[in-house]
mmCIF file of C-alpha atoms in Angstrom:
data_model
loop_
_atom_site.group_PDB
_atom_site.id
_atom_site.type_symbol
_atom_site.label_atom_id
_atom_site.label_comp_id
_atom_site.label_asym_id
_atom_site.label_seq_id
_atom_site.Cartn_x
_atom_site.Cartn_y
_atom_site.Cartn_z
ATOM 1 C CA LEU V 13 92.821 104.016 100.737
ATOM 2 C CA GLU V 14 92.586 107.717 101.488
ATOM 3 C CA GLY V 15 94.304 107.681 104.859
ATOM 4 C CA GLU V 16 92.743 104.460 106.125
ATOM 5 C CA LYS V 17 94.821 101.632 107.520
ATOM 6 C CA VAL V 18 94.890 98.537 105.338
ATOM 7 C CA SER V 19 93.609 96.513 108.309
ATOM 8 C CA ASP V 20 90.527 98.768 108.472
ATOM 9 C CA THR V 21 89.508 98.049 104.868
ATOM 10 C CA ASP V 22 88.055 95.024 103.121
ATOM 11 C CA GLU V 23 89.072 93.244 99.912
ATOM 12 C CA VAL V 24 86.672 95.240 97.752
ATOM 13 C CA GLN V 25 87.941 98.607 99.010
ATOM 14 C CA ARG V 26 91.554 97.536 98.475
ATOM 15 C CA THR V 27 90.787 96.220 94.979
ATOM 16 C CA ILE V 28 89.070 99.452 93.954
ATOM 17 C CA ALA V 29 91.910 101.546 95.394
ATOM 18 C CA LEU V 30 94.565 99.461 93.596
ATOM 19 C CA HIS V 31 92.733 99.671 90.280
ATOM 20 C CA LYS V 32 92.281 103.437 90.660
ATOM 21 C CA PHE V 33 95.972 103.831 91.475
ATOM 22 C CA LEU V 34 97.053 101.725 88.501
ATOM 23 C CA GLU V 35 94.777 103.579 86.087
ATOM 24 C CA GLN V 36 96.000 107.007 87.232
ATOM 25 C CA SER V 37 99.703 106.216 87.452
ATOM 26 C CA THR V 38 102.661 106.112 85.110
ATOM 27 C CA ILE V 39 102.439 102.321 85.202
ATOM 28 C CA SER V 40 98.902 102.175 83.800
ATOM 29 C CA ASN V 41 98.418 100.004 80.733
ATOM 30 C CA VAL V 42 97.807 103.160 78.677
ATOM 31 C CA MET V 43 101.032 104.833 79.858
ATOM 32 C CA VAL V 44 103.094 101.670 79.397
ATOM 33 C CA SER V 45 101.798 101.387 75.816
ATOM 34 C CA LYS V 46 102.662 105.055 75.194
ATOM 35 C CA GLY V 47 106.162 104.415 76.524
ATOM 36 C CA ASP V 48 106.552 101.451 74.198
ATOM 37 C CA ALA V 49 105.536 103.683 71.262
ATOM 38 C CA VAL V 50 107.856 106.554 72.242
ATOM 39 C CA TYR V 51 110.865 104.278 72.507
ATOM 40 C CA SER V 52 109.888 102.369 69.354
ATOM 41 C CA SER V 53 110.232 99.169 71.289
ATOM 42 C CA THR V 54 110.111 96.043 69.157
ATOM 43 C CA THR V 55 109.485 94.099 72.341
ATOM 44 C CA PRO V 56 106.600 95.448 74.417
ATOM 45 C CA THR V 57 107.275 96.158 78.079
ATOM 46 C CA GLU V 58 107.084 93.011 80.152
ATOM 47 C CA ILE V 59 105.740 92.963 83.703
ATOM 48 C CA LEU V 60 107.544 91.512 86.724
ATOM 49 C CA VAL V 61 105.437 90.465 89.702
ATOM 50 C CA GLU V 62 107.074 89.088 92.808
ATOM 51 C CA HIS V 63 105.550 85.732 93.627
ATOM 52 C CA GLN V 64 103.866 86.032 96.991
ATOM 53 C CA PRO V 65 103.785 82.841 99.031
ATOM 54 C CA SER V 66 100.444 82.022 100.627
ATOM 55 C CA LYS V 67 102.191 81.767 104.004
ATOM 56 C CA VAL V 68 105.162 83.507 105.584
ATOM 57 C CA GLY V 69 106.223 81.271 108.429
ATOM 58 C CA THR V 70 102.995 80.335 110.148
ATOM 59 C CA ALA V 71 101.122 83.514 109.169
ATOM 60 C CA THR V 72 98.934 83.725 106.095
ATOM 61 C CA ASN V 73 99.956 86.219 103.426
ATOM 62 C CA ASN V 74 96.499 86.887 102.005
ATOM 63 C CA LYS V 75 96.812 90.619 101.328
ATOM 64 C CA SER V 76 100.098 90.382 99.424
ATOM 65 C CA THR V 77 99.000 87.270 97.542
ATOM 66 C CA MET V 78 95.778 89.003 96.505
ATOM 67 C CA VAL V 79 97.625 92.125 95.317
ATOM 68 C CA GLY V 80 99.960 89.954 93.229
ATOM 69 C CA HIS V 81 96.994 88.231 91.597
ATOM 70 C CA GLN V 82 95.264 91.550 90.957
ATOM 71 C CA LEU V 83 98.398 92.977 89.312
ATOM 72 C CA MET V 84 98.662 89.957 87.041
ATOM 73 C CA PHE V 85 94.966 90.229 86.130
ATOM 74 C CA TYR V 86 95.294 93.953 85.385
ATOM 75 C CA TYR V 87 98.263 93.556 83.034
ATOM 76 C CA ALA V 88 96.960 90.322 81.487
ATOM 77 C CA ALA V 89 93.905 92.284 80.336
ATOM 78 C CA ALA V 90 96.282 94.276 78.089
ATOM 79 C CA ASN V 91 98.006 91.097 76.850
ATOM 80 C CA ARG V 92 101.239 91.987 78.625
ATOM 81 C CA LYS V 93 103.819 89.268 79.142
ATOM 82 C CA ILE V 94 104.026 88.661 82.880
ATOM 83 C CA HIS V 95 106.872 87.033 84.794
ATOM 84 C CA LEU V 96 106.475 85.716 88.319
ATOM 85 C CA VAL V 97 109.755 86.284 90.142
ATOM 86 C CA SER V 98 110.872 84.448 93.269
ATOM 87 C CA PRO V 99 111.192 86.763 96.293
ATOM 88 C CA LYS V 100 114.544 85.046 96.987
ATOM 89 C CA LEU V 101 116.080 86.015 93.630
ATOM 90 C CA LYS V 102 117.201 89.454 94.826
ATOM 91 C CA ASN V 103 119.296 87.850 97.548
ATOM 92 C CA HIS V 104 121.547 86.276 94.913
ATOM 93 C CA LEU V 105 123.028 89.742 94.409
ATOM 94 C CA SER V 106 126.048 90.884 96.402
ATOM 95 C CA LEU V 107 128.141 94.027 96.530
ATOM 96 C CA LEU V 108 131.290 94.967 98.431
ATOM 97 C CA GLY V 109 131.057 92.140 100.934
ATOM 98 C CA ILE V 110 127.296 92.291 101.436
ATOM 99 C CA VAL V 111 126.478 88.635 100.762
ATOM 100 C CA PHE V 112 123.243 86.937 101.818
ATOM 101 C CA THR V 113 123.148 84.173 104.422
ATOM 102 C CA SER V 114 120.050 82.780 106.138
ATOM 103 C CA THR V 115 121.166 84.468 109.374
ATOM 104 C CA TYR V 116 122.342 87.711 107.725
ATOM 105 C CA GLY V 117 122.788 90.571 110.192
ATOM 106 C CA GLY V 118 121.790 88.395 113.133
ATOM 107 C CA ALA V 119 118.227 87.967 111.813
ATOM 108 C CA SER V 120 116.096 85.417 113.647
ATOM 109 C CA THR V 121 114.548 83.922 110.491
ATOM 110 C CA PRO V 122 115.529 83.624 106.819
ATOM 111 C CA TYR V 123 112.634 85.992 105.977
ATOM 112 C CA TYR V 124 114.066 88.783 108.145
ATOM 113 C CA ALA V 125 117.561 87.996 106.881
ATOM 114 C CA ARG V 126 116.333 88.496 103.288
ATOM 115 C CA LYS V 127 114.668 91.805 104.220
ATOM 116 C CA LYS V 128 117.746 93.089 106.056
ATOM 117 C CA HIS V 129 120.133 92.004 103.287
ATOM 118 C CA SER V 130 117.973 93.594 100.617
ATOM 119 C CA LYS V 131 117.737 96.926 102.422
ATOM 120 C CA GLU V 132 121.448 97.112 103.257
ATOM 121 C CA LEU V 133 122.489 96.073 99.753
ATOM 122 C CA PHE V 134 120.205 98.701 98.210
ATOM 123 C CA LEU V 135 121.496 101.464 100.479
ATOM 124 C CA ARG V 136 125.098 100.485 99.660
ATOM 125 C CA LEU V 137 124.286 100.496 95.930
ATOM 126 C CA ILE V 138 122.773 103.979 96.216
ATOM 127 C CA GLU V 139 125.891 105.116 98.084
ATOM 128 C CA VAL V 140 128.312 103.591 95.543
ATOM 129 C CA LEU V 141 126.402 105.175 92.654
ATOM 130 C CA ASP V 142 126.393 108.520 94.489
ATOM 131 C CA MET V 143 122.614 108.654 94.238
ATOM 132 C CA LYS V 144 121.572 109.304 97.838
ATOM 133 C CA TYR V 145 119.452 112.213 96.599
ATOM 134 C CA VAL V 146 117.049 109.634 95.141
ATOM 135 C CA ILE V 147 115.988 108.457 98.594
ATOM 136 C CA TYR V 148 116.023 111.702 100.619
ATOM 137 C CA SER V 149 112.247 112.059 100.762
ATOM 138 C CA ILE V 150 111.528 108.356 101.312
ATOM 139 C CA PRO V 151 110.848 107.336 104.911
ATOM 140 C CA MET V 152 113.101 104.558 106.221
ATOM 141 C CA THR V 153 109.938 102.593 107.032
ATOM 142 C CA CYS V 154 109.357 102.292 103.261
ATOM 143 C CA MET V 155 112.976 101.608 102.363
ATOM 144 C CA ASP V 156 112.760 97.820 102.480
ATOM 145 C CA ASP V 157 109.894 97.847 99.971
ATOM 146 C CA LEU V 158 111.812 100.141 97.632
ATOM 147 C CA ALA V 159 114.947 98.033 98.093
ATOM 148 C CA ASP V 160 113.015 94.860 97.295
ATOM 149 C CA ALA V 161 111.577 96.335 94.097
ATOM 150 C CA VAL V 162 114.843 97.767 92.750
ATOM 151 C CA LEU V 163 116.923 94.714 93.614
ATOM 152 C CA GLN V 164 114.271 92.371 92.221
ATOM 153 C CA ILE V 165 114.479 94.143 88.856
ATOM 154 C CA LEU V 166 118.298 94.058 88.872
ATOM 155 C CA ALA V 167 118.341 90.376 89.898
ATOM 156 C CA TYR V 168 115.839 89.486 87.171
ATOM 157 C CA CYS V 169 117.961 91.303 84.579
ATOM 158 C CA LYS V 170 121.119 89.559 85.790
ATOM 159 C CA GLU V 171 119.434 86.129 85.919
ATOM 160 C CA ASN V 172 118.118 86.550 82.371
ATOM 161 C CA LYS V 173 121.348 88.075 81.065
ATOM 162 C CA LEU V 174 119.691 91.357 80.062
ATOM 163 C CA PHE V 175 122.763 93.439 80.878
ATOM 164 C CA GLY V 176 125.184 94.246 78.073
#
């Protein structure tokens, strides 16, 4: 969005920016296909998209819902297998006493409890794996999004028994 706030843009601008980003990134359909070829994958890369509810509490969730739909459309155009993943799945993970509850960390709503649990669990995982260097340049304001993505992948793999 070239420095613009999301709230100052319309759906068309956001769609164009997302498509441009996808096409120029390492997660473009072209790059994913190249990765499949390099690793001689017999199973093409599958795409995980977190299911975005149309409402969060009483507020609409239009922007996130639209992005989810656009991601599915983009990867469906390349015949990728797409999995919709519940945003709650990542909170089934626990580590060293960090276990999710609907009031985790004194959160006022289950939504904020999920966000807080996810972020704290991710930071603990990074610490346990001695990988703090991975997050040095990432602002804490972005940490919950990164935590959500990483934990969602791990939870999906655990749920589908993809670990050895």
